[in-house]
Coordinates of C-alpha atoms in Angstrom, one line a residue:
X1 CA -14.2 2.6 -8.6
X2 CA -16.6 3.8 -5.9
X3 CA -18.5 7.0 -5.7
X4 CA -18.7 9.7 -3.4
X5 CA -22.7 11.0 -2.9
X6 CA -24.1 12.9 -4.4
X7 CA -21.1 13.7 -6.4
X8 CA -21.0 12.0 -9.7
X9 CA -17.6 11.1 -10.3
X10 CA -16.2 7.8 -9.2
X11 CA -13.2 7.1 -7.0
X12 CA -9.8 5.3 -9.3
X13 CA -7.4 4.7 -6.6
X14 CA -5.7 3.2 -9.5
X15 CA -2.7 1.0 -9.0
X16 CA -3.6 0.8 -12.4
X17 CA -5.7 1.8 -15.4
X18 CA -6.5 -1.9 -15.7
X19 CA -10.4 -2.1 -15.5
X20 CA -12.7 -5.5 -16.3
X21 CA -15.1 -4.6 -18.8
X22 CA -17.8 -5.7 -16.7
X23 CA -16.9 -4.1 -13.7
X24 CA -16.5 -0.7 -15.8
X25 CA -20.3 -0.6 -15.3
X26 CA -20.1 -0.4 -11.8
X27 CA -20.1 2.5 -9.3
X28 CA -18.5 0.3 -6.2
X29 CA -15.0 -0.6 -8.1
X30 CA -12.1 0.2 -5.8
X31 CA -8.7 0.3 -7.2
X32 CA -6.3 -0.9 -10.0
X33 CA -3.1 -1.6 -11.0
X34 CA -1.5 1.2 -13.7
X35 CA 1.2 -0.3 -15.8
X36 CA 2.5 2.9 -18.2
X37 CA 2.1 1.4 -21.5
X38 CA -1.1 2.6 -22.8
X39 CA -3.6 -0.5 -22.8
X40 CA -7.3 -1.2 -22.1
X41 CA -8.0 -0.5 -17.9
X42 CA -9.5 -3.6 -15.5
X43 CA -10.8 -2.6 -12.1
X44 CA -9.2 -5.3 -9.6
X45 CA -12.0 -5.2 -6.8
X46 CA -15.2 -3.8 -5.7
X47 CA -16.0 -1.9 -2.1
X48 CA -17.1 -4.4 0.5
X49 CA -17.7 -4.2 3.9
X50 CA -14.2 -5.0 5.8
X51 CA -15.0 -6.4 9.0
X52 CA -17.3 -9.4 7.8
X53 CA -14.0 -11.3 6.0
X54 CA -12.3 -11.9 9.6
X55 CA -13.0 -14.5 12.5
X56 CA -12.1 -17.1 9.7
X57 CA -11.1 -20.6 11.7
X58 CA -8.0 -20.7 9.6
X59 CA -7.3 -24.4 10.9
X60 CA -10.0 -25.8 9.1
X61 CA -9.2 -24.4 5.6
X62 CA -5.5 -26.8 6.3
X63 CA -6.0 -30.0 7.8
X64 CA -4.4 -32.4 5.5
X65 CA -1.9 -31.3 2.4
X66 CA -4.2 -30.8 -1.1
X67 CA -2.8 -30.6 -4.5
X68 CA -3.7 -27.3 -6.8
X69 CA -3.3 -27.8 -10.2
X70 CA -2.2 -24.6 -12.1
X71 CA -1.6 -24.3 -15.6
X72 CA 1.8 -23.7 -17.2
X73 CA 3.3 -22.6 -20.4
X74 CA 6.1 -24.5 -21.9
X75 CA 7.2 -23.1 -25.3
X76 CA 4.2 -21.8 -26.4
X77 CA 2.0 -24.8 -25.3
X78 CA -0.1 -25.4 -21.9
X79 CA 0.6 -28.0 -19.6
X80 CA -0.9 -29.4 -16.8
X81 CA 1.6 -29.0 -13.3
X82 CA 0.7 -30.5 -9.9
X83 CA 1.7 -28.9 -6.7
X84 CA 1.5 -30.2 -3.2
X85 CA 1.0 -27.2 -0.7
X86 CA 0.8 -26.9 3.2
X87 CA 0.8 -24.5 6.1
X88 CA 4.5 -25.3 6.8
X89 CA 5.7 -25.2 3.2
X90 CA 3.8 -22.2 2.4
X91 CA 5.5 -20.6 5.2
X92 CA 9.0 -21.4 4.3
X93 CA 8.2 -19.7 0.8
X94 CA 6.6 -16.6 2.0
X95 CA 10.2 -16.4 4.0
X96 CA 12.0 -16.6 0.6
X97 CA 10.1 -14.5 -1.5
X98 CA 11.3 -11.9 -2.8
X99 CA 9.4 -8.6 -1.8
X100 CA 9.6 -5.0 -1.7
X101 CA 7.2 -2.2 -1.4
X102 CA 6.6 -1.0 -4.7
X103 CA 4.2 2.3 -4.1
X104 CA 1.2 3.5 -1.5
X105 CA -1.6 4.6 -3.3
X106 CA -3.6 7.4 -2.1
X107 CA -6.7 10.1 -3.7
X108 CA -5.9 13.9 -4.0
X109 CA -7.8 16.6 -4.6
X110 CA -6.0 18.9 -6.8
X111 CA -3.3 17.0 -8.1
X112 CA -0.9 19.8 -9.7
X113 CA -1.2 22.1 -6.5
X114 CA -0.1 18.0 -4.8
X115 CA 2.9 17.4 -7.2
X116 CA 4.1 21.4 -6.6
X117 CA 4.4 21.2 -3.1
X118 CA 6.0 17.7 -2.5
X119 CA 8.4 18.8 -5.6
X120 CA 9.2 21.9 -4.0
X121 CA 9.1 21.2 -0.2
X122 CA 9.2 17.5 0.1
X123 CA 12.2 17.5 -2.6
X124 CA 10.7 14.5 -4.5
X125 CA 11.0 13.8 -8.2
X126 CA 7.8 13.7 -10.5
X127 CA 8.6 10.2 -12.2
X128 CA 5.0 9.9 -14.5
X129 CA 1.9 10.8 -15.2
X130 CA -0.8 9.2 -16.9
X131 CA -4.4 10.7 -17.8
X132 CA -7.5 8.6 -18.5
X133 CA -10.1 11.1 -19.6
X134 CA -12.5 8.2 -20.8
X135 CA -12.4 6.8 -17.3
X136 CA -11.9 10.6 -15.8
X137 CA -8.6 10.1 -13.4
X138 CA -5.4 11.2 -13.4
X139 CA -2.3 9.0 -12.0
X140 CA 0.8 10.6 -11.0
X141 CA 3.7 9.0 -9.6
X142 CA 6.7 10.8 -7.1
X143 CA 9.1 9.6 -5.2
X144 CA 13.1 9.7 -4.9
X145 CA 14.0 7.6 -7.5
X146 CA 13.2 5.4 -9.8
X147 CA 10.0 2.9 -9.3
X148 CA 12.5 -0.6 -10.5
X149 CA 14.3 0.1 -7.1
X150 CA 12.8 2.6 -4.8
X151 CA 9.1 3.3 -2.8
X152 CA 7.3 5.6 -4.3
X153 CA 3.8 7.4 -4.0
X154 CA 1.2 7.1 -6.7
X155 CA -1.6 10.4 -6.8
X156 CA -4.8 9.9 -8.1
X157 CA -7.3 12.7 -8.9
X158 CA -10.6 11.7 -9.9
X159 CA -11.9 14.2 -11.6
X160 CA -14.5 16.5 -10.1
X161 CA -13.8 15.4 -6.5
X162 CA -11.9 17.6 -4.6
X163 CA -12.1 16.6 -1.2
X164 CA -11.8 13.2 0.6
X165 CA -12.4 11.8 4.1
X166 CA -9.1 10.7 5.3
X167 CA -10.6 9.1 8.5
X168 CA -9.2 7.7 11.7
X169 CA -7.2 4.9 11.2
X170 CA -4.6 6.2 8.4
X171 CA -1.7 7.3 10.9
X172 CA 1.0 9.3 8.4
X173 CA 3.7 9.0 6.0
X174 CA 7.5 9.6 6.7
X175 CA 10.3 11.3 5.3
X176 CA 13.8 10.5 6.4
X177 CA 15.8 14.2 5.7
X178 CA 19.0 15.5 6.9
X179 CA 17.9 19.0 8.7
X180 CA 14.4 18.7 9.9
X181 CA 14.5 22.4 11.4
X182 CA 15.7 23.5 7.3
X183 CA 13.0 21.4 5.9
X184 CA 10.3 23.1 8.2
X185 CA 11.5 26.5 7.3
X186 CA 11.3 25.6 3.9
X187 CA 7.8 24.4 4.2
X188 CA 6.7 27.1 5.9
X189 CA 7.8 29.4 3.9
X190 CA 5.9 27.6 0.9
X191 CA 3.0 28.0 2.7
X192 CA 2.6 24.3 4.3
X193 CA 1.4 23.1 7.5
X194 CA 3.4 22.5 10.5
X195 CA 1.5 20.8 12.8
X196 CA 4.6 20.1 15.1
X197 CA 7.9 21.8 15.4
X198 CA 11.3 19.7 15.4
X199 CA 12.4 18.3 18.3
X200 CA 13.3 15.2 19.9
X201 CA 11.0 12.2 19.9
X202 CA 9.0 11.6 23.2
X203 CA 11.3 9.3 25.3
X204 CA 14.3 9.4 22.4
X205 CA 16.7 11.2 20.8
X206 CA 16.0 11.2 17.1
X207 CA 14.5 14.9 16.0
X208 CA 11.1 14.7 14.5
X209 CA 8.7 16.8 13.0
X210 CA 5.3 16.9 11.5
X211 CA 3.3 18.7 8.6
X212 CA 0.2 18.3 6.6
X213 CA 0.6 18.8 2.6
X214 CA -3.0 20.6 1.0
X215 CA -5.0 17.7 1.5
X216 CA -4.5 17.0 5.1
X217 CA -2.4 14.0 4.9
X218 CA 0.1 13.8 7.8
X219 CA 4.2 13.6 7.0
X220 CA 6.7 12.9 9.9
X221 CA 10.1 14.3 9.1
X222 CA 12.8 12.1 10.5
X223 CA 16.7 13.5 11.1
X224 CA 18.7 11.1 9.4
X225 CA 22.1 10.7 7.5
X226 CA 21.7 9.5 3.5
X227 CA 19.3 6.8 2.9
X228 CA 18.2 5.3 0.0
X229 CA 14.7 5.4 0.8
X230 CA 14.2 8.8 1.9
X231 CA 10.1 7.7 1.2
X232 CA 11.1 5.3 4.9
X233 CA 7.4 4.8 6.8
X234 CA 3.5 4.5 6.1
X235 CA 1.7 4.4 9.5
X236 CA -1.5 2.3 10.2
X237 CA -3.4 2.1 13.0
X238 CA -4.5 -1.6 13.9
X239 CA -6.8 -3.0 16.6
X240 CA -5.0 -6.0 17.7
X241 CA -1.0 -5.6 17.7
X242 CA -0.3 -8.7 18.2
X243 CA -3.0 -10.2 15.6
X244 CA -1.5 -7.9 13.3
X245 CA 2.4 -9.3 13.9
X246 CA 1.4 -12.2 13.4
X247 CA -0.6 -12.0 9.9
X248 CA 2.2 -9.6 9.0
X249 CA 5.2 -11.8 9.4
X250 CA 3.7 -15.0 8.1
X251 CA 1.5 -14.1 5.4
X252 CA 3.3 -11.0 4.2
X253 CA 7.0 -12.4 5.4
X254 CA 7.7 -9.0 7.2
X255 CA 9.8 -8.8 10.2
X256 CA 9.3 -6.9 13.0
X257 CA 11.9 -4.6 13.3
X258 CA 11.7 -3.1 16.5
X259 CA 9.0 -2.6 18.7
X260 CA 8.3 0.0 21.4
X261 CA 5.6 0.2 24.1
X262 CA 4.6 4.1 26.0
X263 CA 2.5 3.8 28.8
X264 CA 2.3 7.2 29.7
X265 CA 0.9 8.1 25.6
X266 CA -1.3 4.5 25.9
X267 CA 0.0 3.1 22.6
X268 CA 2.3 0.5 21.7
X269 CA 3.9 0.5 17.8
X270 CA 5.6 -2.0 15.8
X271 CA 7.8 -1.6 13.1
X272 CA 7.5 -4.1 10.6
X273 CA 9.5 -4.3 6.9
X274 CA 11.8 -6.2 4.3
X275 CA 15.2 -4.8 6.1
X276 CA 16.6 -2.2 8.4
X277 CA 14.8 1.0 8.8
X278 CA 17.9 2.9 7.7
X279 CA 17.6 1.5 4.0
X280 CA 14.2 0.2 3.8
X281 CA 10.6 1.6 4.0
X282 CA 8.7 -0.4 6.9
X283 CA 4.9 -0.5 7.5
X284 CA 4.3 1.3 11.2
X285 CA 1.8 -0.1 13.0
X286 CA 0.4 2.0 16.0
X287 CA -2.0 0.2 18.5
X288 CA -4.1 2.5 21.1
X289 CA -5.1 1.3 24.4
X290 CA -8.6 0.3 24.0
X291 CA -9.1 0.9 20.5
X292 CA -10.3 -1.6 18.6
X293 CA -11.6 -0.2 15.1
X294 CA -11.1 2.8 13.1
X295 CA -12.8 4.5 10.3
X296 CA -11.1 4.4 7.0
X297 CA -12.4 7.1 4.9
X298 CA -12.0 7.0 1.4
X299 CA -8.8 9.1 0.7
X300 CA -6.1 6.1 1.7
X301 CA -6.0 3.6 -0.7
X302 CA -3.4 0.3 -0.7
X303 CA 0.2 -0.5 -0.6
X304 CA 1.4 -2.4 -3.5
X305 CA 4.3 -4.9 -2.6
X306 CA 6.2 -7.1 -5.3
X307 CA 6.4 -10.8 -4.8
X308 CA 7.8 -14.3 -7.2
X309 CA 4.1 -15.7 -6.9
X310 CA 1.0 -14.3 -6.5
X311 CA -0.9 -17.1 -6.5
X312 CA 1.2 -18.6 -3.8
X313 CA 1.1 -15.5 -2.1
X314 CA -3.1 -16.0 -1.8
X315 CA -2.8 -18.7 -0.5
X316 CA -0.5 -17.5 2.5
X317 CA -2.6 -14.7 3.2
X318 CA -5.7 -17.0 3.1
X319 CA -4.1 -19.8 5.5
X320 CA -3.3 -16.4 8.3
X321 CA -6.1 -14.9 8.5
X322 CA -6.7 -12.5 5.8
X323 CA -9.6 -11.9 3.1
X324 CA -8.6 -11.8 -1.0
X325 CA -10.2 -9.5 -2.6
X326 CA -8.8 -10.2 -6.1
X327 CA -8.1 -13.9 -7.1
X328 CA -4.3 -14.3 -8.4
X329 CA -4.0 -14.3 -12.2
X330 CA -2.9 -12.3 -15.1
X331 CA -5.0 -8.9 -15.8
X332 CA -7.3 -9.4 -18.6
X333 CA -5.6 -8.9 -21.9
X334 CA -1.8 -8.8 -20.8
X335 CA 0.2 -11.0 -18.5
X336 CA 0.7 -8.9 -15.6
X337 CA 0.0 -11.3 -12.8
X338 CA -1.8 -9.7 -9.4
X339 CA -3.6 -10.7 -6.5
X340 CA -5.3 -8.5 -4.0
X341 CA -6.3 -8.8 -0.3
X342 CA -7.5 -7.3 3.3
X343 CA -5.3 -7.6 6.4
X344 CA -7.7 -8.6 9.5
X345 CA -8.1 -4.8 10.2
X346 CA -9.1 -4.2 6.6
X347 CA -6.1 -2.7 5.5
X348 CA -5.6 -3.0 1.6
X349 CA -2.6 -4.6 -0.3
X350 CA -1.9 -5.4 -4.0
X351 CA 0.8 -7.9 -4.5
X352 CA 2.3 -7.6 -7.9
X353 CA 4.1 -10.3 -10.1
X354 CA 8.6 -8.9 -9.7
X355 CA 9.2 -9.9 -13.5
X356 CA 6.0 -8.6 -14.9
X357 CA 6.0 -5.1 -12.9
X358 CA 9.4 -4.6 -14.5
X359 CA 8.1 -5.3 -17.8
X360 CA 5.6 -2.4 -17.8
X361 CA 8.1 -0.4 -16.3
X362 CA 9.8 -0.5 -19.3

């Protein structure tokens, strides 16, 4: 994927082991999709720079309805299928897909002393793990349950690296538990980080609380009742709010959920999702007065989200603004369908065919 000078080893922030044999050459690939049967690897994108794909006059790229031919299988034979497309029909789909967060990918740098202490403190389940010596990464995926109907986190270690740059603009995770003060005792007495003791939320009532696991990546533990998405909130830090609504809720189809403004702490955040934030994960996305850009570092990686079409999915995230990174199609050599793209902050995303990721789930 991309390397980190002068180390040698390159970055897989692998949704997968997927790689194009071409691409395998390269040192700037980025990420991939990892379905768990054991099949040749394709890297889905290469390291660009992320502020040069925005400022795109969107109006122009729909000023009159255009047909898209795509290619269709019908009983073992390929026929030709024409489809009339246009801003307002495109946005009446996104509305219906069908989507859910699927997994956040994100580098580690010692990925047993990783799955110990979110196992042990975090209380998540170790659900697979799949080494690729010939490409030198290891995958592992956690989470509450299982991937066909919850969020979970995918680990990669690349190996050799043991340290990554988590930057500015990655905000946190969060974890919606029953006792936050238990959890933080339990933490501590593992060892981990608390970086803020439970207590209420600034101007709220709900008890909060945050740690750093061995890597540095932030967790905010949230008081709740059950949930069936314990795994409830990846923060994001954005430069334009309402820019960001905007692209969010038309070309992803999120909602905003609630939205809250503080003065006094000179931010404003949005929560933005598939369904209330009692049962769903959400996307938080935190916008400081004045602060327009953020450095990424190379530690975060993607979301992935599932959706019914990818390729009709590119073209919504085209038509509002954003940049694809990966053209929609099956991955070389099976027929897991993907497409992948940049939010106008340069956030990463990997939308993933619903029937196909449940095929390699099983």
């Amino acid at each position: 994927m991309v390397r980190i000078l002068p180390m040698a080893s390159s970055l897989r922030p692998s949704i997968s082991s997927f790689r194009f044999a071409a691409a395998s050459r390269l040192a700037h690939s980025l990420t991939s999709y990892t379905p768990t049967r054991r099949l040749p690897s394709f890297h889905l994108g290469f390291a660009v720079p992320q502020a040069q794909f925005f400022g795109l006059n969107t109006s122009k790229l729909w000023q009159k309805e255009h047909n898209d031919t795509i290619r269709v299988a019908i009983n073992g034979s390929v026929a030709q299928a024409s489809t009339t497309t246009s801003p307002e029909n495109i946005l009446e789909w996104v509305k219906k897909d069908k989507r859910r967060f699927l997994h956040v990918v994100y580098r580690v740098g010692d990925l047993e002393r990783t799955i110990k202490f979110y196992t042990e403190c975090l209380g998540m389940k170790l659900l697979r793990k799949r080494d690729i010596p010939e490409e030198r990464y290891t995958n592992a995926f956690l989470g509450y349950g299982p991937e066909d109907a919850h969020f979970v986190i995918e680990l990669t270690y690349n190996y050799g690296v043991d340290k990554y740059d988590i930057g500015t603009g990655f905000g946190h995770f969060g974890i919606a538990v029953e006792d936050v003060s238990r959890t933080v005792e339990l933490i501590k007495a593992k060892g981990g980080k608390v970086t803020r003791e439970p207590g209420p939320v600034k101007g709220g009532s709900t008890v909060i609380a945050f740690i750093e696991d061995p890597d540095g990546y932030k967790f905010e533990l949230l008081e709740r009742g059950p949930t069936p998405e314990p795994l409830c909130q990846v923060m994001l830090r954005v430069g334009d709010l309402d820019r960001s609504i905007n692209f969010y809720e038309k070309a992803f189809g999120m909602e905003v959920l609630r939205k809250r403004d503080n003065p006094d702490y000179k931010y404003t955040i949005a929560m933005m999702g598939y369904g209330p934030e009692d049962k769903n994960p959400v996307l938080e996305l935190t916008y400081n007065y004045g602060v327009t850009d953020y450095e990424k570092g190379n530690g975060y990686a993607q979301i992935a989200i599932g959706t019914d079409d990818v390729y009709k999915t590119a073209e919504a995230v085209k038509l509002y603004g954003g940049k694809v990174t990966r053209e929609p199609g099956p991955l070389p050599g099976i027929n897991t369908k993907i497409t992948a793209c940049l939010d106008p902050d340069g956030w990463k995303t990997v939308f993933v065919d619903n029937i196909d990721f449940l095929k390699e789930l099983e």
